[in-house]
DNA sequence: CTTTGAAGG
DNA sequence: CCTTTAAAG
């Protein structure tokens, strides 16, 4: 069953129009069926020039919402391979979270958290657009823990996920949140990586990947074009234990930088997601002992610096240059989260010329369900 | 923590002596340290002629019980391999069963079950020896479900397990049940197959395998020699989906038959365990639809027939020739157990000349925790 | 420590 | 459907 969304907004913002269709893509953007609406309409020709898009596929799938607003998706019977029964497409998850055996906290106390914000731009303009980003570390596990209840409370206009770890054909029905246009970008490899973007307003265009044949197999990037900016949702490759994939990661950094540069000449860019690097010593609890570990090597940190030098701002650090102990990731082991032994790996990085539009940027460290917490950006656009 | 055992015996039987040591073997029998006692003493020379025993191994391990009878075993720190933390040897299991998400029943209502028996031999002699056998489908999972509480209630003199799926070094402390001599036979492949034998009375000898180099890598057989008989605990190879391992299985049948023959010339044999075959149509719910499935092929059934023709008795069927609907295995899927759509795959097969010693043979179909249920043999010896 | 999928049942 | 492991984080 789809979630019912209890809107609860503090400041004024532009009206959101519900008419909706959904896009699910495994490393590719599928045809749209629904009609777009409102001011941010996009022409057919615009949408069809999907440069980065790669059409791979099997198991394609789409879902249109019903008139009463309840998400309903096709329920094809899974084909049998031998005796092994395959899960049907997007059935509700049958299992609930095994709260019993968990050693780490999984439940958020949403009732006691405050998601409101009266933040304004430097010029005093109130926020009217909210973007959230979350490395969910497996959307199916998150759903079992009721982690997507976050959306009921945060109610962002745009929601970006990383590490969904779910092929399109295995998406549970609970992932089809009502009221958003939904875009899925899965890795070729089942259960690995994967990103998703939910948007109340239909983007002018949505593309997948950063134009690198190899890297784009891993479902790491979704770009949504809006009237005033590009939003790029990324899950940057982890450099791995023993830094085995550091070379791949550094190459990715270069390709991403080039990719953003091309967008930035057209419109301001908002890059969000898990950048898999703590930029400076202030961005993690144990800088001294982690210089040889993935996420805090010299090379990764320099990559972040080089990116910013292209003309981007780390919005959180821009607003809170001296704030310590504010992280977005805590290892599952060692009771790290309870001790706030963490890393700031998730960012909203935006074009310098857009920084005047920023109202606030917060790390939702009290929201559980993953080893990362969500982050939220408040903008006036 | 080790289990405390609440003895509750209905009929008289010979006294059991507690002094205890333990043997844990990965495909091999380790040196004993404890002193054997009582009438069934075994000479050093006898014990050292372990013909079938194969000394492979790594990760050897032993445990001696403390004076107050509480099982205590060495707690070597797991060595680290890279960043990956290995579990320490035989620590108590930290996680409890995820009762939440289970679709199948896992808890036995021991309080309402009757494990007593007034059964007698044909000649009217009361039982004085009880042997239980259970394919536990993963001893660690069973323990999380408190499945070994079965022992507190059944309180057998000998307990045979199949599919322990646990290398010796990963055995949880809860597996070290007090009051038994314990023998473990694990497969070379971690988490696969594996058998165990617990005995209140120390066997005259214990050997592993059936004398086949290949087959004996899989930890499928433990033979315990007693004064009056041999007890052979087996986990017969499954023929697999699509019968891919049927040839291996048929070879196994031959080797086992030859192995038993050699024992049988010395003493009567009791073969117990998961024979992975439903012998006749009466032994499964759906004989018609399963003739091409592992466990009910012509070849497997004939293998069972050929074994019995060597001079053995299927004790359950001998006692209850027409009893229908009495099974020892139900597939986890399709709610099979609740519907009693099952198979009789677990047996006590014994030498014809020993059948006069049988008092009863029962399938404990109300004991949960595995896809098999325990079976229990009552004997007068 | 946790999430995936795979093999095996 | 369930239990194991391996790979990845």
Short mmCIF file of C-alpha atoms in Angstrom, two decimals, chain A residues 67-353:
data_model
loop_
_atom_site.label_atom_id
_atom_site.label_comp_id
_atom_site.label_asym_id
_atom_site.label_seq_id
_atom_site.Cartn_x
_atom_site.Cartn_y
_atom_site.Cartn_z
CA UNK A 67 -7.55 8.82 -9.86
CA UNK A 68 -7.97 8.76 -6.14
CA UNK A 69 -4.29 9.24 -5.79
CA UNK A 70 -3.40 5.81 -4.53
CA UNK A 71 -0.36 4.35 -6.13
CA UNK A 72 -1.17 1.20 -7.95
CA UNK A 73 1.25 -0.68 -10.04
CA UNK A 74 1.17 -3.67 -12.23
CA UNK A 75 1.54 -6.93 -10.52
CA UNK A 76 3.03 -9.24 -13.04
CA UNK A 77 3.54 -12.73 -11.80
CA UNK A 78 7.20 -13.48 -11.41
CA UNK A 79 8.41 -16.03 -13.89
CA UNK A 80 9.76 -19.23 -12.49
CA UNK A 81 13.29 -20.24 -13.21
CA UNK A 82 13.54 -23.89 -12.44
CA UNK A 83 11.97 -24.49 -9.08
CA UNK A 84 12.97 -21.13 -7.76
CA UNK A 85 10.09 -18.77 -7.39
CA UNK A 86 10.83 -15.21 -8.31
CA UNK A 87 9.29 -12.37 -6.44
CA UNK A 88 6.49 -10.63 -8.26
CA UNK A 89 7.00 -7.08 -9.34
CA UNK A 90 6.44 -4.52 -6.65
CA UNK A 91 4.41 -6.49 -4.21
CA UNK A 92 4.11 -5.14 -0.71
CA UNK A 93 6.90 -6.36 1.48
CA UNK A 94 5.63 -9.22 3.55
CA UNK A 95 8.22 -9.23 6.23
CA UNK A 96 8.50 -6.65 8.92
CA UNK A 97 11.71 -5.47 10.44
CA UNK A 98 13.42 -7.85 12.77
CA UNK A 99 13.50 -5.34 15.57
CA UNK A 100 14.39 -8.12 17.92
CA UNK A 101 17.91 -8.85 16.92
CA UNK A 102 19.01 -5.37 15.96
CA UNK A 103 21.98 -4.01 17.75
CA UNK A 104 21.61 -0.53 16.34
CA UNK A 105 18.72 1.84 16.70
CA UNK A 106 16.36 1.73 13.75
CA UNK A 107 13.29 3.69 14.76
CA UNK A 108 13.05 7.43 14.51
CA UNK A 109 11.02 9.25 17.12
CA UNK A 110 9.36 11.45 14.53
CA UNK A 111 6.86 12.80 17.01
CA UNK A 112 9.53 14.60 18.99
CA UNK A 113 11.46 15.96 16.02
CA UNK A 114 10.94 19.39 14.52
CA UNK A 115 11.04 19.54 10.75
CA UNK A 116 9.82 23.13 10.51
CA UNK A 117 12.09 25.95 9.48
CA UNK A 118 11.75 29.70 9.40
CA UNK A 119 15.03 30.07 7.61
CA UNK A 120 15.55 32.82 5.04
CA UNK A 121 18.16 33.76 2.48
CA UNK A 122 20.77 36.31 3.36
CA UNK A 123 18.49 38.81 1.67
CA UNK A 124 15.63 37.85 3.94
CA UNK A 125 13.58 35.78 1.51
CA UNK A 126 11.80 32.79 3.05
CA UNK A 127 12.41 29.33 1.70
CA UNK A 128 9.96 27.98 -0.84
CA UNK A 129 11.70 24.82 -1.97
CA UNK A 130 12.91 21.94 0.09
CA UNK A 131 15.20 19.21 -1.17
CA UNK A 132 16.14 16.16 0.89
CA UNK A 133 18.76 13.54 0.21
CA UNK A 134 19.35 10.23 1.91
CA UNK A 135 21.65 7.29 1.42
CA UNK A 136 19.13 4.69 2.51
CA UNK A 137 21.43 1.67 2.41
CA UNK A 138 18.78 -0.58 0.87
CA UNK A 139 15.32 0.78 0.27
CA UNK A 140 13.67 -2.53 1.07
CA UNK A 141 15.31 -2.72 4.46
CA UNK A 142 14.43 0.93 5.05
CA UNK A 143 10.80 0.27 4.25
CA UNK A 144 10.65 -2.64 6.66
CA UNK A 145 11.81 -0.21 9.32
CA UNK A 146 9.18 2.31 8.23
CA UNK A 147 12.02 4.59 7.24
CA UNK A 148 10.06 6.18 4.43
CA UNK A 149 7.80 7.69 7.08
CA UNK A 150 10.50 10.34 6.97
CA UNK A 151 8.74 11.71 3.91
CA UNK A 152 5.49 12.21 5.80
CA UNK A 153 7.28 14.43 8.24
CA UNK A 154 9.93 16.16 6.17
CA UNK A 155 7.64 16.48 3.17
CA UNK A 156 10.34 17.69 0.76
CA UNK A 157 9.57 18.92 -2.71
CA UNK A 158 12.33 16.77 -4.05
CA UNK A 159 13.73 13.65 -2.46
CA UNK A 160 16.93 12.01 -3.60
CA UNK A 161 17.99 8.56 -2.51
CA UNK A 162 21.26 6.74 -2.86
CA UNK A 163 22.05 3.06 -2.39
CA UNK A 164 18.54 1.91 -3.05
CA UNK A 165 20.05 -1.52 -3.78
CA UNK A 166 16.99 -2.65 -5.63
CA UNK A 167 16.39 -3.53 -9.22
CA UNK A 168 13.24 -2.01 -10.65
CA UNK A 169 11.49 -5.34 -10.82
CA UNK A 170 11.95 -5.91 -7.11
CA UNK A 171 10.69 -2.56 -5.92
CA UNK A 172 8.13 -3.05 -3.19
CA UNK A 173 4.79 -1.30 -3.49
CA UNK A 174 5.61 0.81 -0.45
CA UNK A 175 8.33 2.53 -2.47
CA UNK A 176 5.75 4.07 -4.75
CA UNK A 177 5.05 7.12 -2.63
CA UNK A 178 2.01 9.07 -3.68
CA UNK A 179 2.36 12.68 -4.79
CA UNK A 180 5.75 12.47 -6.44
CA UNK A 181 7.05 11.89 -9.92
CA UNK A 182 9.45 9.06 -9.32
CA UNK A 183 12.61 8.16 -11.20
CA UNK A 184 14.68 5.08 -10.57
CA UNK A 185 18.18 4.36 -11.68
CA UNK A 186 19.38 0.89 -10.77
CA UNK A 187 22.75 -0.72 -11.29
CA UNK A 188 23.07 -3.58 -13.70
CA UNK A 189 24.19 -5.68 -10.78
CA UNK A 190 21.24 -6.65 -8.66
CA UNK A 191 21.12 -5.26 -5.16
CA UNK A 192 24.07 -2.94 -5.65
CA UNK A 193 24.20 0.85 -5.59
CA UNK A 194 21.25 2.56 -7.27
CA UNK A 195 19.66 5.99 -6.97
CA UNK A 196 16.18 7.43 -7.09
CA UNK A 197 14.67 10.87 -7.38
CA UNK A 198 11.18 11.84 -6.29
CA UNK A 199 9.85 15.20 -7.36
CA UNK A 200 6.52 16.85 -6.65
CA UNK A 201 6.97 19.16 -9.61
CA UNK A 202 7.69 17.35 -12.82
CA UNK A 203 11.24 18.12 -13.93
CA UNK A 204 11.77 19.60 -17.36
CA UNK A 205 13.93 16.60 -18.10
CA UNK A 206 15.50 13.71 -16.33
CA UNK A 207 18.66 11.95 -17.43
CA UNK A 208 20.77 9.17 -16.04
CA UNK A 209 24.50 8.83 -15.73
CA UNK A 210 27.43 11.14 -16.25
CA UNK A 211 28.45 10.02 -19.70
CA UNK A 212 30.90 7.29 -18.77
CA UNK A 213 30.16 3.87 -20.20
CA UNK A 214 31.61 1.94 -17.29
CA UNK A 215 30.51 4.10 -14.40
CA UNK A 216 27.01 4.51 -15.70
CA UNK A 217 26.37 0.79 -15.32
CA UNK A 218 26.11 1.34 -11.60
CA UNK A 219 23.07 3.57 -11.36
CA UNK A 220 24.85 6.33 -9.52
CA UNK A 221 23.50 9.52 -11.03
CA UNK A 222 20.17 11.10 -11.85
CA UNK A 223 19.98 14.64 -13.20
CA UNK A 224 16.71 16.54 -13.03
CA UNK A 225 16.41 19.78 -14.88
CA UNK A 226 14.20 22.45 -13.40
CA UNK A 227 13.39 25.95 -14.50
CA UNK A 228 16.11 27.63 -12.44
CA UNK A 229 18.68 24.91 -11.87
CA UNK A 230 19.89 21.40 -12.44
CA UNK A 231 19.68 18.95 -9.59
CA UNK A 232 22.25 16.16 -9.76
CA UNK A 233 21.70 13.25 -7.40
CA UNK A 234 24.86 11.20 -6.99
CA UNK A 235 26.17 8.19 -5.17
CA UNK A 236 29.93 8.53 -5.51
CA UNK A 237 31.87 5.22 -5.64
CA UNK A 238 33.33 4.09 -2.35
CA UNK A 239 37.09 3.58 -2.50
CA UNK A 240 36.71 0.25 -0.76
CA UNK A 241 38.58 -1.58 1.97
CA UNK A 242 42.26 -1.29 1.39
CA UNK A 243 41.42 1.45 -1.11
CA UNK A 244 41.11 -1.17 -3.83
CA UNK A 245 38.74 0.99 -5.86
CA UNK A 246 40.41 4.32 -5.24
CA UNK A 247 41.58 4.58 -8.88
CA UNK A 248 38.06 4.04 -10.14
CA UNK A 249 36.85 6.63 -7.67
CA UNK A 250 39.38 9.24 -8.77
CA UNK A 251 38.44 8.72 -12.37
CA UNK A 252 34.81 9.16 -11.36
CA UNK A 253 35.66 12.44 -9.70
CA UNK A 254 37.11 13.74 -12.96
CA UNK A 255 34.19 12.63 -15.08
CA UNK A 256 31.71 14.08 -12.64
CA UNK A 257 33.54 17.38 -12.56
CA UNK A 258 33.46 17.62 -16.34
CA UNK A 259 29.83 16.62 -16.39
CA UNK A 260 28.84 19.30 -13.91
CA UNK A 261 30.83 21.91 -15.78
CA UNK A 262 28.75 21.36 -18.88
CA UNK A 263 25.54 21.74 -16.92
CA UNK A 264 26.80 24.77 -15.03
CA UNK A 265 27.23 26.80 -18.19
CA UNK A 266 23.51 26.43 -18.79
CA UNK A 267 22.00 26.79 -15.32
CA UNK A 268 23.17 26.74 -11.72
CA UNK A 269 23.77 23.24 -10.43
CA UNK A 270 22.80 21.65 -7.16
CA UNK A 271 24.78 18.48 -6.56
CA UNK A 272 23.43 16.36 -3.76
CA UNK A 273 24.01 12.95 -2.35
CA UNK A 274 26.63 10.72 -0.83
CA UNK A 275 29.97 12.11 -2.00
CA UNK A 276 31.77 9.46 0.02
CA UNK A 277 34.35 11.86 1.35
CA UNK A 278 34.74 13.82 4.55
CA UNK A 279 36.28 16.98 3.16
CA UNK A 280 38.21 18.31 6.13
CA UNK A 281 39.23 17.26 9.61
CA UNK A 282 36.16 18.98 11.02
CA UNK A 283 34.02 16.64 8.97
CA UNK A 284 34.71 13.45 10.88
CA UNK A 285 35.32 12.40 14.45
CA UNK A 286 38.66 10.67 13.93
CA UNK A 287 40.65 12.46 11.23
CA UNK A 288 44.00 11.25 12.49
CA UNK A 289 43.29 7.55 12.28
CA UNK A 290 41.43 7.62 9.00
CA UNK A 291 43.90 9.16 6.57
CA UNK A 292 44.44 5.77 4.92
CA UNK A 293 40.80 4.77 4.93
CA UNK A 294 38.22 5.19 2.21
CA UNK A 295 36.53 8.57 2.57
CA UNK A 296 39.40 10.50 4.09
CA UNK A 297 42.43 9.89 1.92
CA UNK A 298 44.41 12.81 0.64
CA UNK A 299 43.29 12.00 -2.90
CA UNK A 300 39.60 11.96 -2.08
CA UNK A 301 39.80 15.15 -0.05
CA UNK A 302 41.70 16.89 -2.82
CA UNK A 303 39.08 15.73 -5.27
CA UNK A 304 36.47 17.52 -3.21
CA UNK A 305 38.63 20.62 -3.01
CA UNK A 306 39.17 20.59 -6.76
CA UNK A 307 35.48 20.30 -7.34
CA UNK A 308 34.70 23.28 -5.14
CA UNK A 309 37.45 25.26 -6.86
CA UNK A 310 35.48 24.95 -10.06
CA UNK A 311 33.04 27.37 -8.49
CA UNK A 312 30.86 25.44 -6.08
CA UNK A 313 29.93 25.83 -2.44
CA UNK A 314 29.52 23.16 0.25
CA UNK A 315 26.28 24.62 1.55
CA UNK A 316 26.41 23.14 5.04
CA UNK A 317 29.97 24.22 5.70
CA UNK A 318 29.27 27.58 4.11
CA UNK A 319 26.50 28.20 6.63
CA UNK A 320 28.23 26.59 9.59
CA UNK A 321 31.97 26.99 9.03
CA UNK A 322 32.95 25.98 12.57
CA UNK A 323 30.25 23.53 13.51
CA UNK A 324 31.74 20.32 14.88
CA UNK A 325 30.14 16.97 15.52
CA UNK A 326 27.57 17.28 12.76
CA UNK A 327 27.73 14.17 10.66
CA UNK A 328 25.65 12.24 8.15
CA UNK A 329 27.17 8.80 8.46
CA UNK A 330 28.12 6.50 11.30
CA UNK A 331 29.53 3.01 10.87
CA UNK A 332 27.16 0.31 12.01
CA UNK A 333 29.80 -1.29 14.15
CA UNK A 334 31.23 -0.21 17.43
CA UNK A 335 28.05 1.52 18.47
CA UNK A 336 29.39 4.48 16.51
CA UNK A 337 26.16 6.35 16.09
CA UNK A 338 25.25 6.32 19.76
CA UNK A 339 28.71 7.72 20.45
CA UNK A 340 28.44 10.13 17.50
CA UNK A 341 31.61 8.77 15.98
CA UNK A 342 30.71 9.85 12.50
CA UNK A 343 31.54 11.32 9.14
CA UNK A 344 29.94 14.05 7.03
CA UNK A 345 29.73 12.32 3.68
CA UNK A 346 26.47 13.72 2.33
CA UNK A 347 26.32 17.16 0.82
CA UNK A 348 24.44 19.81 -1.03
CA UNK A 349 27.07 21.39 -3.23
CA UNK A 350 25.88 24.23 -5.41
CA UNK A 351 27.08 26.73 -7.96
CA UNK A 352 28.53 29.81 -6.33
CA UNK A 353 26.09 32.07 -8.07
#
